[in-house]
CSV table of C-alpha atoms in Angstrom, one decimal:
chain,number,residue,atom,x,y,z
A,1247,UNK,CA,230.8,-57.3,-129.4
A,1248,UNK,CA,230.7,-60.5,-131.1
A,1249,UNK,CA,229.5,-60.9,-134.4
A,1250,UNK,CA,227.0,-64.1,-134.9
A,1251,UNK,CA,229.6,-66.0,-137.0
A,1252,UNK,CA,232.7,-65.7,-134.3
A,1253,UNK,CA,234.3,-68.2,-133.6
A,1254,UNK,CA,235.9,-69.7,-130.1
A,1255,UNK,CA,239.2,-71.3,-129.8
A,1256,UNK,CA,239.2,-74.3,-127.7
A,1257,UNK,CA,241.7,-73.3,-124.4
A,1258,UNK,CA,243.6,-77.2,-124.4
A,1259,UNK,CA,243.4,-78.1,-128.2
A,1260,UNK,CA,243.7,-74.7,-129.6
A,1261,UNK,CA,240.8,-75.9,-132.3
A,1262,UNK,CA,238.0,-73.6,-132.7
A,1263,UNK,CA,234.9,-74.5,-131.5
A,1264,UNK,CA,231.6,-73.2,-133.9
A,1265,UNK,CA,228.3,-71.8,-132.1
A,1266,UNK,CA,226.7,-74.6,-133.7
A,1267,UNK,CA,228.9,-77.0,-132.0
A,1268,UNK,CA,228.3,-75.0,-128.6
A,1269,UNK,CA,224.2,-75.5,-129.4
A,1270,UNK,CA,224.5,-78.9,-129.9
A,1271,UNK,CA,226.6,-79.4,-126.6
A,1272,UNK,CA,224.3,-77.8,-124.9
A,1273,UNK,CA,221.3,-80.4,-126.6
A,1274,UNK,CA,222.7,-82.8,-124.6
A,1275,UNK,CA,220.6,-83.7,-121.2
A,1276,UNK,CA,221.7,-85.2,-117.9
A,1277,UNK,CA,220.6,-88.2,-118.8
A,1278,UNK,CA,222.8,-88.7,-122.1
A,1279,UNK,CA,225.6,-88.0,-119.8
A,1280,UNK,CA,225.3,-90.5,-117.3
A,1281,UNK,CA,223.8,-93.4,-120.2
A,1282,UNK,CA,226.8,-92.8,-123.1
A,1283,UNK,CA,230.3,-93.6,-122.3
A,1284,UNK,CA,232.2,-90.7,-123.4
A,1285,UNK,CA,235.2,-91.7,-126.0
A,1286,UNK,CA,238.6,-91.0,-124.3
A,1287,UNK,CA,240.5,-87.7,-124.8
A,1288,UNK,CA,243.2,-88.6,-127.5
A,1289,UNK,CA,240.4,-90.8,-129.7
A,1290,UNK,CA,238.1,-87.6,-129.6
A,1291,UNK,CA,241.1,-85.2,-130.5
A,1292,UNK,CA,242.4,-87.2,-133.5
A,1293,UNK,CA,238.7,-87.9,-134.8
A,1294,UNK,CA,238.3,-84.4,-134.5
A,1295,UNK,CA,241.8,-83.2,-136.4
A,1296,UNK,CA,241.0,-85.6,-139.0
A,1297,UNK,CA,237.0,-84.6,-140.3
A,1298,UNK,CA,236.6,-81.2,-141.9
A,1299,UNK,CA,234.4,-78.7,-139.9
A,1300,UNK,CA,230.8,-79.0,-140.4
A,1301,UNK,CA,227.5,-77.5,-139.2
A,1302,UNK,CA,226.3,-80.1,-136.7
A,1303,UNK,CA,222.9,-81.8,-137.4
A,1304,UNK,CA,221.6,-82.1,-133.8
A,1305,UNK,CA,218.5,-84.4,-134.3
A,1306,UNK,CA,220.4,-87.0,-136.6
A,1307,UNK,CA,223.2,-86.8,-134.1
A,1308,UNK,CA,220.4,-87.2,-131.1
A,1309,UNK,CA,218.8,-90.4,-132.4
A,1310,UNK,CA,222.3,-91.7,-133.5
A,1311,UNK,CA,223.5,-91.5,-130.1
A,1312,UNK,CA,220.6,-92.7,-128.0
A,1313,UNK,CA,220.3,-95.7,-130.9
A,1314,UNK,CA,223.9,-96.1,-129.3
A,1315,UNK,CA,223.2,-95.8,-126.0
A,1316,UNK,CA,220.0,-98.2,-125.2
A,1317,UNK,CA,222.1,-100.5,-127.4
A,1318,UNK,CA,224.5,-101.4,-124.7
A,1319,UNK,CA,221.8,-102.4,-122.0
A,1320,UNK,CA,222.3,-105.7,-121.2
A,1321,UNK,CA,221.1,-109.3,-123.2
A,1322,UNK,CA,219.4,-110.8,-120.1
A,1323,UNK,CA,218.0,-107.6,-119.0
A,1324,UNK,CA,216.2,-107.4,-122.2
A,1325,UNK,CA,215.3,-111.4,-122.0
A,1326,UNK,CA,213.7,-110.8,-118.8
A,1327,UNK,CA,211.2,-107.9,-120.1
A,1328,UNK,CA,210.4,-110.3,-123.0
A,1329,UNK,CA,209.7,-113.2,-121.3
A,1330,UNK,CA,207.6,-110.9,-119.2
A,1331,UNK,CA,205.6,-109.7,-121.6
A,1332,UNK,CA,205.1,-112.6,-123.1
A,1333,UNK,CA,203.9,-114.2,-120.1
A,1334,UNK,CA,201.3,-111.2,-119.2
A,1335,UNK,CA,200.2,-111.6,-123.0
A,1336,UNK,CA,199.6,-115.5,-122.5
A,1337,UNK,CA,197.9,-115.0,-119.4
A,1338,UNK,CA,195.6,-112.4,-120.5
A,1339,UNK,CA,194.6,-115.1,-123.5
A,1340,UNK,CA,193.8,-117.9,-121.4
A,1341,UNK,CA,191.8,-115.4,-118.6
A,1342,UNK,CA,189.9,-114.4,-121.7
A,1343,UNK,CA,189.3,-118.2,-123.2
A,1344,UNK,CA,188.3,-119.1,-119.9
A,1345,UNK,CA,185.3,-116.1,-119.4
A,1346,UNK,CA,184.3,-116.8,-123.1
A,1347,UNK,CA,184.5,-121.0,-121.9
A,1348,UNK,CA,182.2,-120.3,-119.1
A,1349,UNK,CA,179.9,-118.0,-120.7
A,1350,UNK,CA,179.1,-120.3,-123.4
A,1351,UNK,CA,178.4,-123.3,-121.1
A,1352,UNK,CA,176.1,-121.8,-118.8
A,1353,UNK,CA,174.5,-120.9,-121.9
A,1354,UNK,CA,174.3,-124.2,-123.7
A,1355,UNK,CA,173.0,-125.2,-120.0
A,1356,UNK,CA,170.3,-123.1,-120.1
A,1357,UNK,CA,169.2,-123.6,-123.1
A,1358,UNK,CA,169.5,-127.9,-122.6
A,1359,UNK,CA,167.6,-127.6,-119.2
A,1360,UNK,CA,165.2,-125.3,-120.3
A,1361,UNK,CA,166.3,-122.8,-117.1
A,1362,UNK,CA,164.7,-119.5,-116.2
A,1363,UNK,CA,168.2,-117.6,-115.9
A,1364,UNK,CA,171.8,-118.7,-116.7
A,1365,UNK,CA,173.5,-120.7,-114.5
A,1366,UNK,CA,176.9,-119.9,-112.7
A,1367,UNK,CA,179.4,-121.7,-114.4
A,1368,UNK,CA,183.2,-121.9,-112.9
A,1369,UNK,CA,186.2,-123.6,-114.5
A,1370,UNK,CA,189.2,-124.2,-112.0
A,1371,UNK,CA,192.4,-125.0,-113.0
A,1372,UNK,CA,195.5,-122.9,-114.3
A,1373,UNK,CA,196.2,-123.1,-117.6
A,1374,UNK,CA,192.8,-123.1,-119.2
A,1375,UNK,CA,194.3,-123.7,-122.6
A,1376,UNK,CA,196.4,-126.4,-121.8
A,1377,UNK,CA,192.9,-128.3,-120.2
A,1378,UNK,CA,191.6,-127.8,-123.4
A,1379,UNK,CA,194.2,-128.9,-125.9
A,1380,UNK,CA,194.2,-132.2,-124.1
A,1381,UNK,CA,190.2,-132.2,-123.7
A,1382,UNK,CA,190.5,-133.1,-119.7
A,1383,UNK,CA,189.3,-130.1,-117.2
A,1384,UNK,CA,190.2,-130.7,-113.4
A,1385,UNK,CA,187.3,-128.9,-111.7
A,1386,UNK,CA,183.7,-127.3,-112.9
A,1387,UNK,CA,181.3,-126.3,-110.8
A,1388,UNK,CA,178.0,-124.9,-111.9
A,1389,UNK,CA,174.8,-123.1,-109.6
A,1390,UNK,CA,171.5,-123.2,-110.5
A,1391,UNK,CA,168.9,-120.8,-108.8
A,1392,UNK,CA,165.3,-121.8,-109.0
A,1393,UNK,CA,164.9,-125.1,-110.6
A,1394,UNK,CA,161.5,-126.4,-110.3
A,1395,UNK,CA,160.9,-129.0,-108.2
A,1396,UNK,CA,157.1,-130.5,-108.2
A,1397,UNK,CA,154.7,-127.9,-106.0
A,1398,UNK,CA,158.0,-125.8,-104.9
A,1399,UNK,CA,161.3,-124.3,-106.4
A,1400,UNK,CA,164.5,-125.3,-104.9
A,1401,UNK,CA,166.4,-122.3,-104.1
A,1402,UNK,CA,169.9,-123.0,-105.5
A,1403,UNK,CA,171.5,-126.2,-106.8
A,1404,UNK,CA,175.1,-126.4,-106.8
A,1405,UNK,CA,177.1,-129.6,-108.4
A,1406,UNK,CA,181.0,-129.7,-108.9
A,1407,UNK,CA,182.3,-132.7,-111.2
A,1408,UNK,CA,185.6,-133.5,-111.2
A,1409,UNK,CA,188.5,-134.9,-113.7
A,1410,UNK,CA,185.7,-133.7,-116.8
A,1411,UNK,CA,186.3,-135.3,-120.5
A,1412,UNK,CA,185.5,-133.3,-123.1
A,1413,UNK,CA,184.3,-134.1,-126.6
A,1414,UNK,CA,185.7,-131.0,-128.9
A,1415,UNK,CA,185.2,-130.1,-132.2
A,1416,UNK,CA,188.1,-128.1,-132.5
A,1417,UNK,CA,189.5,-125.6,-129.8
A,1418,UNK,CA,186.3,-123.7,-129.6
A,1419,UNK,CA,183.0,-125.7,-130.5
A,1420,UNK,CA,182.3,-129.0,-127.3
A,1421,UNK,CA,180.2,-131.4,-128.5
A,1422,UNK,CA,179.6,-132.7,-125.2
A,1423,UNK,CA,181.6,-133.9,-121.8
A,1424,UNK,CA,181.6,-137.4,-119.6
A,1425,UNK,CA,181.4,-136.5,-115.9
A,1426,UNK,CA,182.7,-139.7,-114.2
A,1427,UNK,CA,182.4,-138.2,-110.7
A,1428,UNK,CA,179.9,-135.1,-109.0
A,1429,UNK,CA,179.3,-133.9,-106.0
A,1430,UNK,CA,176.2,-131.6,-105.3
A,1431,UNK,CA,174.4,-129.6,-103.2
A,1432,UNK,CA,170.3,-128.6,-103.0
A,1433,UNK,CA,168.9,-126.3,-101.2
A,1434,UNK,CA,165.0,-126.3,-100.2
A,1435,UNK,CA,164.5,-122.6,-98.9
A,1436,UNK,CA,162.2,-121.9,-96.5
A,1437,UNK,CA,161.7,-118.6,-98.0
A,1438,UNK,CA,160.5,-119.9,-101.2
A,1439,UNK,CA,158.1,-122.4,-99.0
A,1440,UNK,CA,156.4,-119.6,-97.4
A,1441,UNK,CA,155.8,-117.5,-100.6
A,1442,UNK,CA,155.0,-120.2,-102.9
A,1443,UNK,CA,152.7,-122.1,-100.3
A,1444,UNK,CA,151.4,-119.0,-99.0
A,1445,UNK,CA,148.2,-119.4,-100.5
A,1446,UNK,CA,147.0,-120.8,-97.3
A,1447,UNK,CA,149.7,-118.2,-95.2
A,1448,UNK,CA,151.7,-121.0,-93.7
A,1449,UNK,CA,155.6,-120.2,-92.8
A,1450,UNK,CA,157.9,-123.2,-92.2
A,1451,UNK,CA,160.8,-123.2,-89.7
A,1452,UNK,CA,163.4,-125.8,-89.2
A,1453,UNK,CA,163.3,-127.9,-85.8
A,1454,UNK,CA,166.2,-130.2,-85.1
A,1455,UNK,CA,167.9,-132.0,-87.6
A,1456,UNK,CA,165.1,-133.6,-89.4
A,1457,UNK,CA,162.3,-131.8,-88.6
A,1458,UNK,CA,159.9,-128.5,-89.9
A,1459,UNK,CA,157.6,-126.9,-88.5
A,1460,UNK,CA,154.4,-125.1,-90.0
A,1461,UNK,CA,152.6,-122.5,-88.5
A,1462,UNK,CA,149.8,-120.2,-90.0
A,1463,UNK,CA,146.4,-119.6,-90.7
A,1464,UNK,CA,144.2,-121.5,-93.3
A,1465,UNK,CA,141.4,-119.8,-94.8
A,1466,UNK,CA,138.1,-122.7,-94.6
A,1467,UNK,CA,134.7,-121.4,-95.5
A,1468,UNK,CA,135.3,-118.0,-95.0
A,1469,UNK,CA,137.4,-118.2,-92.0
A,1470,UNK,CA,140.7,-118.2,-91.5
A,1471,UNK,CA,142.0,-121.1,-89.2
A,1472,UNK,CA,144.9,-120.9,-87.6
A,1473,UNK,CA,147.3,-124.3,-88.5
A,1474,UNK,CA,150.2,-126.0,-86.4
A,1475,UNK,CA,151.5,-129.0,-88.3
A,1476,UNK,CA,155.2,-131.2,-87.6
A,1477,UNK,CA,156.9,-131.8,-90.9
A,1478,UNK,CA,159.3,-135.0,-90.2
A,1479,UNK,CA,161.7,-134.9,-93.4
A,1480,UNK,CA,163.0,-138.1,-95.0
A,1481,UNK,CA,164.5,-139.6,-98.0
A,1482,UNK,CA,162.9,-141.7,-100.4
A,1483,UNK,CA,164.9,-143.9,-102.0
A,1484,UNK,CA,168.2,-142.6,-103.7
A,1485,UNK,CA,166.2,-139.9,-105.5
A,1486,UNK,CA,163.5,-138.1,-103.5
A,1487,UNK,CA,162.6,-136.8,-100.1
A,1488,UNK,CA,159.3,-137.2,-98.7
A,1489,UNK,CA,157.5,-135.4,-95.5
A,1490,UNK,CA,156.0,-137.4,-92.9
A,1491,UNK,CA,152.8,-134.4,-91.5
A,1492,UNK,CA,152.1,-135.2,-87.9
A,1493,UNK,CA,150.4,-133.2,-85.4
A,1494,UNK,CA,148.0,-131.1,-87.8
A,1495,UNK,CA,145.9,-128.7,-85.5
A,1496,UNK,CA,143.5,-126.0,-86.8
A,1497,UNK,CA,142.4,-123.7,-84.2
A,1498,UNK,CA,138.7,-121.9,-84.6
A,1499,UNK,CA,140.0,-119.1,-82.6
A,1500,UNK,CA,139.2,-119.9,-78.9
A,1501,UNK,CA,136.0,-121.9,-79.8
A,1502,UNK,CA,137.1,-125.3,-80.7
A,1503,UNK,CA,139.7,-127.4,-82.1
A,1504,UNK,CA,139.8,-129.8,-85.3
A,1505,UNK,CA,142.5,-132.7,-85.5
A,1506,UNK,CA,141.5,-134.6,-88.7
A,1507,UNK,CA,141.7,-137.9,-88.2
A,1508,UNK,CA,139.5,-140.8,-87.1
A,1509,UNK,CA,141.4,-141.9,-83.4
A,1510,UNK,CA,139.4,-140.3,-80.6
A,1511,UNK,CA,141.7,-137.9,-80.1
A,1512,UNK,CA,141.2,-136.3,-83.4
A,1513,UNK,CA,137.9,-134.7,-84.9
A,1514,UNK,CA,135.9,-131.2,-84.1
A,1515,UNK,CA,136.4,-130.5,-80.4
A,1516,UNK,CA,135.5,-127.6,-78.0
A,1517,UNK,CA,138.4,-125.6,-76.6
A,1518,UNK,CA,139.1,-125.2,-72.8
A,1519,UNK,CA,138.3,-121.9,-72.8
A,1520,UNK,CA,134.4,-123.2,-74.7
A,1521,UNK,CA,134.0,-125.3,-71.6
A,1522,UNK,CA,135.0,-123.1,-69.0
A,1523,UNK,CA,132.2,-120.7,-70.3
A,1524,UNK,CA,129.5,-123.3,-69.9
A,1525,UNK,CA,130.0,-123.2,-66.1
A,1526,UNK,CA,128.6,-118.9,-66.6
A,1527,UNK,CA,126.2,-119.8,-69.8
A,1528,UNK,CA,123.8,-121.7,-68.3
A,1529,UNK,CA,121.5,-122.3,-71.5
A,1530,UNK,CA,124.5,-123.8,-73.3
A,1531,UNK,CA,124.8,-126.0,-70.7
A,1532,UNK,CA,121.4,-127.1,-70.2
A,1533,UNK,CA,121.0,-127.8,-73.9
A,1534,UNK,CA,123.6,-129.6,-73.9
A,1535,UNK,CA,123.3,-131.9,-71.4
A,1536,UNK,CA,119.3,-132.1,-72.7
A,1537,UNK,CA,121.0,-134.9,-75.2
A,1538,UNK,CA,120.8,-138.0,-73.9
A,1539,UNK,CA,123.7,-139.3,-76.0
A,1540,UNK,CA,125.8,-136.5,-74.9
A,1541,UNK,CA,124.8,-137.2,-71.8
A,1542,UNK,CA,126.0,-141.0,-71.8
A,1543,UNK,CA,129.2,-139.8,-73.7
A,1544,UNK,CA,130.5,-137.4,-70.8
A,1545,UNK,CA,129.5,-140.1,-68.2
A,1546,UNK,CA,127.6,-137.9,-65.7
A,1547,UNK,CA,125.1,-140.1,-64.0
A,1548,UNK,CA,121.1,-139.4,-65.0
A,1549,UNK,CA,120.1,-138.2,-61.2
A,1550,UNK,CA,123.2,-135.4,-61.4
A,1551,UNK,CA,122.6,-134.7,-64.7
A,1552,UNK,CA,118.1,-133.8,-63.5
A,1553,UNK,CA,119.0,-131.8,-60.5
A,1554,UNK,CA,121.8,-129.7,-62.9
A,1555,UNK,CA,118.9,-129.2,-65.1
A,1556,UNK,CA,116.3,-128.3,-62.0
A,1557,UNK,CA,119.1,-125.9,-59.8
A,1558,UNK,CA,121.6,-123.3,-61.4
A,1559,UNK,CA,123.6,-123.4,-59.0
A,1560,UNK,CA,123.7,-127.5,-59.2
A,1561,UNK,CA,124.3,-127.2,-62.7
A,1562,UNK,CA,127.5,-124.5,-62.2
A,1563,UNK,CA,129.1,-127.3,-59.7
A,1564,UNK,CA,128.2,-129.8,-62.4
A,1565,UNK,CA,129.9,-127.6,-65.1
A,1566,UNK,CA,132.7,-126.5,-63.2
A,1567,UNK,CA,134.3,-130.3,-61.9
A,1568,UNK,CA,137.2,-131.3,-63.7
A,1569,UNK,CA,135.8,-135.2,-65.0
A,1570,UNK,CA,133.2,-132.5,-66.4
A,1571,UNK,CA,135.9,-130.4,-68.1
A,1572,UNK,CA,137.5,-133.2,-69.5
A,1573,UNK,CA,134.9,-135.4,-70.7
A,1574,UNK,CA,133.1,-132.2,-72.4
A,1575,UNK,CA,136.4,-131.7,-74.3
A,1576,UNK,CA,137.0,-135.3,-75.7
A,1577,UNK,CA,133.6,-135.1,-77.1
A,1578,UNK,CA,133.9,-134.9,-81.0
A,1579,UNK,CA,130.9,-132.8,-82.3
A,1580,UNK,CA,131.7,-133.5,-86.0
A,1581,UNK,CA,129.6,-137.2,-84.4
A,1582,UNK,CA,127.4,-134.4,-82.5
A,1583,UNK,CA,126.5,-132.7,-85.6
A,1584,UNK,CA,124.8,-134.6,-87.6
A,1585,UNK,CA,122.6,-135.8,-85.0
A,1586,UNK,CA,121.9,-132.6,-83.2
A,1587,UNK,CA,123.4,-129.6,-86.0
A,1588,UNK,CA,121.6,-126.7,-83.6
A,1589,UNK,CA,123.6,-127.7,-80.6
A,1590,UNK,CA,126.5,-126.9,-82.3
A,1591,UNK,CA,124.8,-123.5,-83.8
A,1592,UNK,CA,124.0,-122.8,-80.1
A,1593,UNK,CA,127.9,-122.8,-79.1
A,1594,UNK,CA,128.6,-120.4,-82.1
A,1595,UNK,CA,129.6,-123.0,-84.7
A,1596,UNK,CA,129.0,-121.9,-88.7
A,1597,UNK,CA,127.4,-124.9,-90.3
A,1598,UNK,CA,129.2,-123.8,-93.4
A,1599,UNK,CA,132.8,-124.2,-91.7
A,1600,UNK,CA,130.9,-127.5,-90.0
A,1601,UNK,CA,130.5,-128.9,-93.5
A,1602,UNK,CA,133.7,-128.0,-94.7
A,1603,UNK,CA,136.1,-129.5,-92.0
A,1604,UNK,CA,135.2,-133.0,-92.7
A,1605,UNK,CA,136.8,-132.3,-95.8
A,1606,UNK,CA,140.0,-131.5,-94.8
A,1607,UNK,CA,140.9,-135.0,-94.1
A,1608,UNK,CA,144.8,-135.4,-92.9
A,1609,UNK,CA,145.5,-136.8,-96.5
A,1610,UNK,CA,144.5,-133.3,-97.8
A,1611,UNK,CA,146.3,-131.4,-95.3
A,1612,UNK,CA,149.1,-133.2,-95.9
A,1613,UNK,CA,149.2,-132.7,-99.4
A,1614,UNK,CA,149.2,-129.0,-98.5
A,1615,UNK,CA,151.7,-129.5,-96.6
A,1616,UNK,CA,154.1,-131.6,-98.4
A,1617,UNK,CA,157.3,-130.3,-98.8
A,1618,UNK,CA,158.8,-133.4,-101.0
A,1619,UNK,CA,160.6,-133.4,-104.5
A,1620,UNK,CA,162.1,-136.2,-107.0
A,1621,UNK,CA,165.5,-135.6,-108.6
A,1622,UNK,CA,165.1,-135.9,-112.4
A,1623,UNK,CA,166.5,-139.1,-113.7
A,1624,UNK,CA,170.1,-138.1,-116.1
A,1625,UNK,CA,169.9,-139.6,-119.5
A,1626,UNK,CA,172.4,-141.1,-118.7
A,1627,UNK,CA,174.8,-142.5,-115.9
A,1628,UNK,CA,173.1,-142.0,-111.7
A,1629,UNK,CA,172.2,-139.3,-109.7
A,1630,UNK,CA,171.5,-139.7,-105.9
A,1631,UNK,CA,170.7,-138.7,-102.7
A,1632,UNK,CA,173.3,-138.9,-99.7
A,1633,UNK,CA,172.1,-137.3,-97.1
A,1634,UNK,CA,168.9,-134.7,-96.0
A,1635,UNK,CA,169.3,-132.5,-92.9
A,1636,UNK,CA,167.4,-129.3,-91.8
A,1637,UNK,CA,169.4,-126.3,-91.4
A,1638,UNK,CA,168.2,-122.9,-90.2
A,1639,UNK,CA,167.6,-121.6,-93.6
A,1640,UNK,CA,166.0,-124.3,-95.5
A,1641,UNK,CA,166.2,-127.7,-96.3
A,1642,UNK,CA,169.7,-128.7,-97.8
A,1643,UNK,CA,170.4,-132.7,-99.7
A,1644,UNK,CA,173.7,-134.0,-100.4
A,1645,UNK,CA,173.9,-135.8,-104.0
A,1646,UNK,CA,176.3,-137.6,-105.7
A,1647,UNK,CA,176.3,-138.7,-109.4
A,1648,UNK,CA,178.4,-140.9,-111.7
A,1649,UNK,CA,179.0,-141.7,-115.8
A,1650,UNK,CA,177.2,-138.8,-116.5
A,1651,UNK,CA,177.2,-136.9,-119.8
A,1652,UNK,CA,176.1,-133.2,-120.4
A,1653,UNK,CA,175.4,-131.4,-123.7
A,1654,UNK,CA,174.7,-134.7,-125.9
A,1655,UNK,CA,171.2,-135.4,-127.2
């Protein structure tokens, strides 16, 4: 049996070899092997004749030798990784001075324009810092939701300006910037339209390129009307877009039909339906033709018009003809009601909603109905309109602005 201290001759160099020694050998991983170039044979037997015999210290020797062995990678392998994490550091600078650049411009936007929420603010171009140290960004577009626009909120407002100047107080605190060129876009949403002028329950639809539609019910004097309406959308000038209303209609149910409006075509007329239940009511009927101006107006002759009154059955064929049906609905009984007002209760009119429809004249319908807006005018520089089409979801304007400048007061 060995005793702890025994010590092993080596079988080619006849030196003995200490346990120590043997641990430290056996310290040594795969890894060291294949990384360390081993010294040759006769180096390592003369270094080893010459120093005395020593307990080995394996972690001084450890670190020695892998202080060695990374030491010999290669210079432009270790460039490389530098340059690389140089770059990655740089990168991850100008990422973050770009959120922190955007954040405190839609801030300062809101704040200037006296917005309900932040707007989206994005800053293209790659390096940011660069843009800034020479005070020029190449691209900066910002989106506004809900920006009040007279009776109704346009939906989003979207501008990109180009080749922006800025006016810096140092690398972090801009004064200001000149906006020589922008390009926007507005959207009027439908969406909004129907819940902000849904007071009277009207939805809007696009029609064509230019056109809306409005269809709904309006509440008059207790009851609730149901509207058609043609919105014709145009631009005003460089800087607004007004609505041209045509064909307003407000149907009382099946009775009747107001057009306001002072052509004979417009006014308070009875429904086809309302006249092709005179032919079956025959007190309707007689009262009405009892009116001698009604009488004149539907152009029945006098000696018809006594035997209708004399012979049921004269006054169905009399009801029933089609000059009959057609005269009877071009009569406007807004005329017929102030003259005769119980005529008009007789066919199942309200005189409250009779008194109120004359005042729903087409200038106050088409207030109601008006779906036009102004762009506010810049302090400085010009902002206008290029072009106003109707798309499915809303209303959408092309603008265009020059020389303008943002964040000086």
């Amino acid at each position: 049996m060995r005793s702890p201290h025994h010590i092993t001759a080596h079988p080619y160099t006849n030196r003995y070899i200490s346990p120590y020694e043997e641990l430290g050998r056996l310290d040594d991983g795969p890894l060291d092997e294949f990384l360390v170039e081993d010294l040759p044979d006769e180096q390592e037997e003369a270094e080893a004749q010459d120093d005395p015999w020593a307990p080995p210290n394996h972690r001084r020797s450890g670190r020695r030798r892998r202080r060695g062995r990374f030491a010999g990678l290669p210079l432009a392998m270790k460039a490389v990784v530098g340059i690389v994490v140089l770059a990655a550091f740089l990168t991850l600078a100008d990422r973050w001075a770009l959120l922190y650049a955007e954040r405190r411009a839609a801030d300062t936007l809101k704040s200037r324009l006296h917005l309900t929420a932040a707007p989206e603010v994005e800053i293209d171009g790659f390096p940011f810092l660069t843009q800034l140290a020479d005070e020029r960004l190449d691209s900066v577009k910002v989106t506004v939701p809900d920006v009040a626009a007279a009776r109704v909120s346009l939906a989003q407002v979207t501008a990109t300006a180009r080749d922006v100047r800025l006016d810096t107080d140092g690398a972090l605190s801009v004064r200001g910037a000149d906006v020589p060129r922008l390009e926007g876009d507005v959207l009027l949403s439908f969406a909004d339209l129907n819940r902000e002028l849904g007071a009277s329950q009207v939805t809007f639809t696009g029609e064509g390129h230019d056109r809306v539609r409005a269809r709904g019910t309006l509440p008059v004097a207790g009851h609730n009307l149901r509207l058609r309406a043609e919105a014709r959308i145009l631009r005003e000038g460089d800087s607004g877009i007004a609505t041209h209303i045509g064909g307003m209609r407000l149907d009382i149910g099946d009775l009747a039909t107001y057009r306001p409006g002072a052509h004979t075509s417009e006014g308070l007329h009875l429904s086809r339906q309302s006249v092709d239940r005179l032919a079956h009511e025959a007190r309707k009927a007689k009262a009405l033709l009892s009116i001698p101006s009604v009488v004149r107006r539907l152009g029945v002759p006098d000696s018809v018009v006594r035997e209708a009154l004399r012979n049921e059955s004269k006054l169905s064929d009399l009801t029933g003809t089609p000059h009959f049906i057609r005269q009877a609905m071009r009569l406007n009984l807004i005329d017929l009601a102030l003259d005769h007002p119980q005529i008009l209760k007789l066919l199942g009119f309200d005189p409250a909603l009779l008194d109120a429809l004359p005042r729903l004249t087409r200038p106050v319908l088409a207030d109601q109905l008006s779906l036009g807006f102004r762009l506010p005018e810049p302090p400085s520089g010009q902002l206008r309109l290029r072009d106003v089409r109707v798309e499915k979801d809303g209303i959408r304007v092309r603008l265009e602005g020059s020389g303008l400048a943002v964040g000086r007061k």
